[in-house]
Coordinates of C-alpha atoms in Angstrom, one line a residue:
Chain A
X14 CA 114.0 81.1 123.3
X15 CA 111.7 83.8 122.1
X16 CA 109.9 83.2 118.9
X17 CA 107.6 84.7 116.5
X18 CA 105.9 82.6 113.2
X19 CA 104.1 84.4 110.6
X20 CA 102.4 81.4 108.3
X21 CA 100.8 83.7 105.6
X22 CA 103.5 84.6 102.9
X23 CA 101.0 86.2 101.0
X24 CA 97.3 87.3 101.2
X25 CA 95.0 89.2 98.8
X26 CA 92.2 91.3 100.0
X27 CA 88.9 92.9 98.1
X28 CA 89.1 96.6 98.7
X29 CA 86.7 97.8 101.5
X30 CA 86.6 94.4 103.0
X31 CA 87.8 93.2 106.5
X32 CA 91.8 91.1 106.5
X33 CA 93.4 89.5 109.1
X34 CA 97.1 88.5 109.1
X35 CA 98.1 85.4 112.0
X36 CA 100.5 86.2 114.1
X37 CA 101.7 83.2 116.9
X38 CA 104.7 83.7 119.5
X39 CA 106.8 81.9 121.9
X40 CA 107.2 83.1 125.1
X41 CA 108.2 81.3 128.5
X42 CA 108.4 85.3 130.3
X43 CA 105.2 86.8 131.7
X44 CA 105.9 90.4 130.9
X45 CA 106.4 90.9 126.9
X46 CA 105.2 93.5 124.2
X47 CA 103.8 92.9 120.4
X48 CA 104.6 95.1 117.7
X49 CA 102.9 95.3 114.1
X50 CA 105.0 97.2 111.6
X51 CA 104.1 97.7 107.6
X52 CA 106.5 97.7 105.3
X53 CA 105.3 99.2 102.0
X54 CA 107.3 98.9 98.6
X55 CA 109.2 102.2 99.6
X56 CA 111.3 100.4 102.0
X57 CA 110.0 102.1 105.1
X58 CA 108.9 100.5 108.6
X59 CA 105.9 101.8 109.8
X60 CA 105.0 101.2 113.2
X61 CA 101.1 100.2 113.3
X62 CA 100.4 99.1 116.9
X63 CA 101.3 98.0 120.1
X64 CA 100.2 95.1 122.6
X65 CA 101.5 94.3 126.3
X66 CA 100.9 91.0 127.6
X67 CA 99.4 92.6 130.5
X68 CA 97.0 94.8 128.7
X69 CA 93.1 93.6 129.9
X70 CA 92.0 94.7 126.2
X71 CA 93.1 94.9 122.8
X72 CA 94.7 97.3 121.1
X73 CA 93.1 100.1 118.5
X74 CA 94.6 102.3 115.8
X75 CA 92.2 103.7 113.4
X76 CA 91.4 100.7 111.4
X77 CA 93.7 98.5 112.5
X78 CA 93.4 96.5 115.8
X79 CA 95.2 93.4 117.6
X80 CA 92.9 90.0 118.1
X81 CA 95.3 89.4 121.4
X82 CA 94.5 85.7 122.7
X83 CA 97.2 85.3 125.3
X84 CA 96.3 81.9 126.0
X85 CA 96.9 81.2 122.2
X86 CA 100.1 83.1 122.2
X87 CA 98.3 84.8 119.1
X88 CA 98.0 88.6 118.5
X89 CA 96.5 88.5 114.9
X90 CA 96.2 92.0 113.3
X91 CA 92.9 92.8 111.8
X92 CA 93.0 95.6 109.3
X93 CA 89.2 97.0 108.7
X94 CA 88.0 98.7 105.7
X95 CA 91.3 97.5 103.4
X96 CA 92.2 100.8 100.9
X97 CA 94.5 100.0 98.3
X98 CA 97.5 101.6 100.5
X99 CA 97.3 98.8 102.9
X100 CA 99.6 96.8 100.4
X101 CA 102.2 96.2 101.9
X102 CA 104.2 93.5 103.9
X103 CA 103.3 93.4 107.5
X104 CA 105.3 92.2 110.3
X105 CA 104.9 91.3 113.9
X106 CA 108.1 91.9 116.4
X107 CA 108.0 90.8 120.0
X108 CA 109.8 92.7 122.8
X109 CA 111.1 90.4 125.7
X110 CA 111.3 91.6 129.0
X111 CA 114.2 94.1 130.2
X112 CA 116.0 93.1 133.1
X113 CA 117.2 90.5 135.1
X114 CA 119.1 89.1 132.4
X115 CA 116.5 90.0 129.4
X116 CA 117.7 92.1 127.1
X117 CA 114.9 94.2 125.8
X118 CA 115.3 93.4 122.5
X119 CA 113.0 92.7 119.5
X120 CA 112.3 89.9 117.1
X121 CA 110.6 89.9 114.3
X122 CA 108.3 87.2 112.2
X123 CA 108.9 86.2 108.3
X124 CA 106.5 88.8 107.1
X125 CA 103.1 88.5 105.0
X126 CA 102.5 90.3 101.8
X127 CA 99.0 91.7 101.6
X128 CA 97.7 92.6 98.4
X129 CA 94.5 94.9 98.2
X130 CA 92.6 94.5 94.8
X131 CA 90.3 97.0 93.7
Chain B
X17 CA 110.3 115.1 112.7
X18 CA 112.5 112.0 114.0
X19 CA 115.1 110.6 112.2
X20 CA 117.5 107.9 111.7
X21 CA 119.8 108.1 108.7
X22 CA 121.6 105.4 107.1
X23 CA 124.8 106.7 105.4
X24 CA 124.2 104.7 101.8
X25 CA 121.4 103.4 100.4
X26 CA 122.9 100.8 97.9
X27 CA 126.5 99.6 97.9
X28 CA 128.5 97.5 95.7
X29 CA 131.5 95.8 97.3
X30 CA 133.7 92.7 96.4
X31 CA 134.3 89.7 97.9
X32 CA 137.0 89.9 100.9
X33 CA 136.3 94.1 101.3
X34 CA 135.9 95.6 104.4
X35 CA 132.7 97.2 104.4
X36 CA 131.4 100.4 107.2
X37 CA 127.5 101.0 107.0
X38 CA 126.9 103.9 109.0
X39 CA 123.4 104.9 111.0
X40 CA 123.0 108.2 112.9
X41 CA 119.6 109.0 114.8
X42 CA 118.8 112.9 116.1
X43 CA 116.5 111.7 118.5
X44 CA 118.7 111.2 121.8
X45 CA 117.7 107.2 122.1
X46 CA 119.7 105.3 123.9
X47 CA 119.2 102.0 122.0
X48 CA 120.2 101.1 118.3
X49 CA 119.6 98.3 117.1
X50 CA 121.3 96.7 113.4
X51 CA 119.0 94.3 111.0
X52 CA 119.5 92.5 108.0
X53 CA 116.3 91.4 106.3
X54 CA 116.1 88.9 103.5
X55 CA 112.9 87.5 101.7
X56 CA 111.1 85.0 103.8
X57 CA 113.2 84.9 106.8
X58 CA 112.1 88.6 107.8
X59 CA 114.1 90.8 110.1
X60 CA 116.9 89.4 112.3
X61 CA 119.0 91.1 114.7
X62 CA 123.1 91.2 113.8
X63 CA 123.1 93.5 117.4
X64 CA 122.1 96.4 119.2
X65 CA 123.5 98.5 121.9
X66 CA 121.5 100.0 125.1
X67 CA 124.2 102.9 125.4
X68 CA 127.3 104.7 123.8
X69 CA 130.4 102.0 124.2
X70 CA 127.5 98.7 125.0
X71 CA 126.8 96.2 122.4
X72 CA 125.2 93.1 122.3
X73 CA 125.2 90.6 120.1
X74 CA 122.0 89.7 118.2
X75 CA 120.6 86.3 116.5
X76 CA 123.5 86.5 113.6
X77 CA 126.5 88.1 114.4
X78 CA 128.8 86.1 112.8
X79 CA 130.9 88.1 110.3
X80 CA 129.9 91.3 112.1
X81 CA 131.3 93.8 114.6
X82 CA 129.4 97.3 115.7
X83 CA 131.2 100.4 117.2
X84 CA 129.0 102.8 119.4
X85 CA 131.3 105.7 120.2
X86 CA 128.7 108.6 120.2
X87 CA 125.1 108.1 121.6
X88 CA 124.0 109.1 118.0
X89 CA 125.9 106.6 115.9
X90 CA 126.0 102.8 115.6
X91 CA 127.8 101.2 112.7
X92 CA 127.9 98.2 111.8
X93 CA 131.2 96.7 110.1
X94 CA 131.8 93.8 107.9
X95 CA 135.3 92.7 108.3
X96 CA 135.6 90.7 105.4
X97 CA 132.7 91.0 103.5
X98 CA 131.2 88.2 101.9
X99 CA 128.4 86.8 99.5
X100 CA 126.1 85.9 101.9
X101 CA 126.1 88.9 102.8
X102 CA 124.1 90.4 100.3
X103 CA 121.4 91.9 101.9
X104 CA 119.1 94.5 102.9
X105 CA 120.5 96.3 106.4
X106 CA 118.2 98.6 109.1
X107 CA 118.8 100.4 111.5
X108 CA 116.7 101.5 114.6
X109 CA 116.7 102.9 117.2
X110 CA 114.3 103.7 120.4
X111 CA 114.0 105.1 123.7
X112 CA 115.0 103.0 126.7
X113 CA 111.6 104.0 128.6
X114 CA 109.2 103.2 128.1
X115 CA 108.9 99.7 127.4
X116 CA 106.1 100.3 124.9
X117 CA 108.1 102.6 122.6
X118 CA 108.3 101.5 119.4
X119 CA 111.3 101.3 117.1
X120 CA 112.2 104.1 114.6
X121 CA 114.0 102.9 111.3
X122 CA 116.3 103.7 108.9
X123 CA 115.5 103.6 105.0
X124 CA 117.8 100.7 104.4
X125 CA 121.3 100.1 103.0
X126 CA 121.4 97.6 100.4
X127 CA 124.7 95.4 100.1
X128 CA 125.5 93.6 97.1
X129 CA 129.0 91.6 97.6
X130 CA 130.3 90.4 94.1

């Protein structure tokens, strides 16, 4: 079965500096996608960025990007430049494959806290 | 500007109640998708539908049925609601194509069961 393991509960972060929150997965299909979503105290999801297992680089949004290591099974996010708005809680989701018997759907990890101090 | 609306954001219900949360999206997606979340286990899927009258069950169903009458509307019942219950409840929903789209949430209902 499909699984995603976020090991960080929490993290702090210096304002301006560089953060990066683990992601690992578990995945016996060959066609999957990986999802980061933040989660700030308002309740909200926000979707971040998006990786497909067949993508030859890794993804980029602003200051955030996906270390994608396929052989790993990790797809860390890296979040450049931390502001004081990045605190949040982050979570990765996988999306198995649809078809065939897969159903499409998405899983999520446990979630990190990240706290940016000023 | 896309939207998925969950009909309460905090509820207080007793033990043994029957309990409706409701989620609407304007956005035409054919899948919707219920989660509870709870603190350290993250998001995990109760279950989602790819179309009006489909459902599938999730990770956790147990103690919970959905009804998907109208493309726009998955809710998500709690026949006999109990503690364990308490918890915070999303709803999403996306596009079937393409594969890469992302899912669009709901602001959250939170359930107390007493």
């Amino acid at each position: 079965a499909q699984k995603i393991t976020q090991t960080q509960p929490g993290m702090f972060v210096q304002e301006k500096e560089a953060v990066t929150l683990d992601c690992t997965y578990d995945t016996s299909d060959p066609s999957y996608g990986l999802f980061w979503y933040k989660q700030p105290s308002s309740g909200e999801m926000i979707f971040l960025i998006y990786q497909g297992s067949y993508d030859q680089q890794n993804a980029t949004e602003g200051r955030y990007s996906l270390n994608f290591q396929k052989a790993r099974k990790s797809a860390n996010l890296v979040i450049s430049a931390s502001q004081l708005g990045d605190s949040a809680m982050y979570f990765c989701a996988m999306r198995e494959p649809h078809g065939s018997g897969n159903t499409g759907k998405l899983i999520f990890g446990q979630g990190t806290t990240l706290q940016v101090k000023p | 500007d896309v939207k998925v609306t969950q009909s309460s954001r905090y509820l207080v219900k007793r033990t043994g109640e029957k309990v409706f949360l409701e989620c609407v999206q304007d956005m035409d997606h054919e899948n919707m998708f219920w989660y509870r979340q709870d603190p350290g286990l993250g998001l995990r899927l109760i279950y989602f539908s790819y179309d009006v009258k489909m459902k599938e069950k999730g990770d956790i169903p147990e103690g919970y049925s959905v009804s998907r009458e109208k493309k726009e509307r998955f809710s998500l019942i709690l026949e006999s609601a109990s503690t364990n219950q308490t918890s915070m409840y999303l709803c999403a929903s996306r596009m079937d194509r393409p594969y890469t789209g992302e899912l669009f949430f709901g602001e959250g209902s939170r359930l107390t069961v007493l």
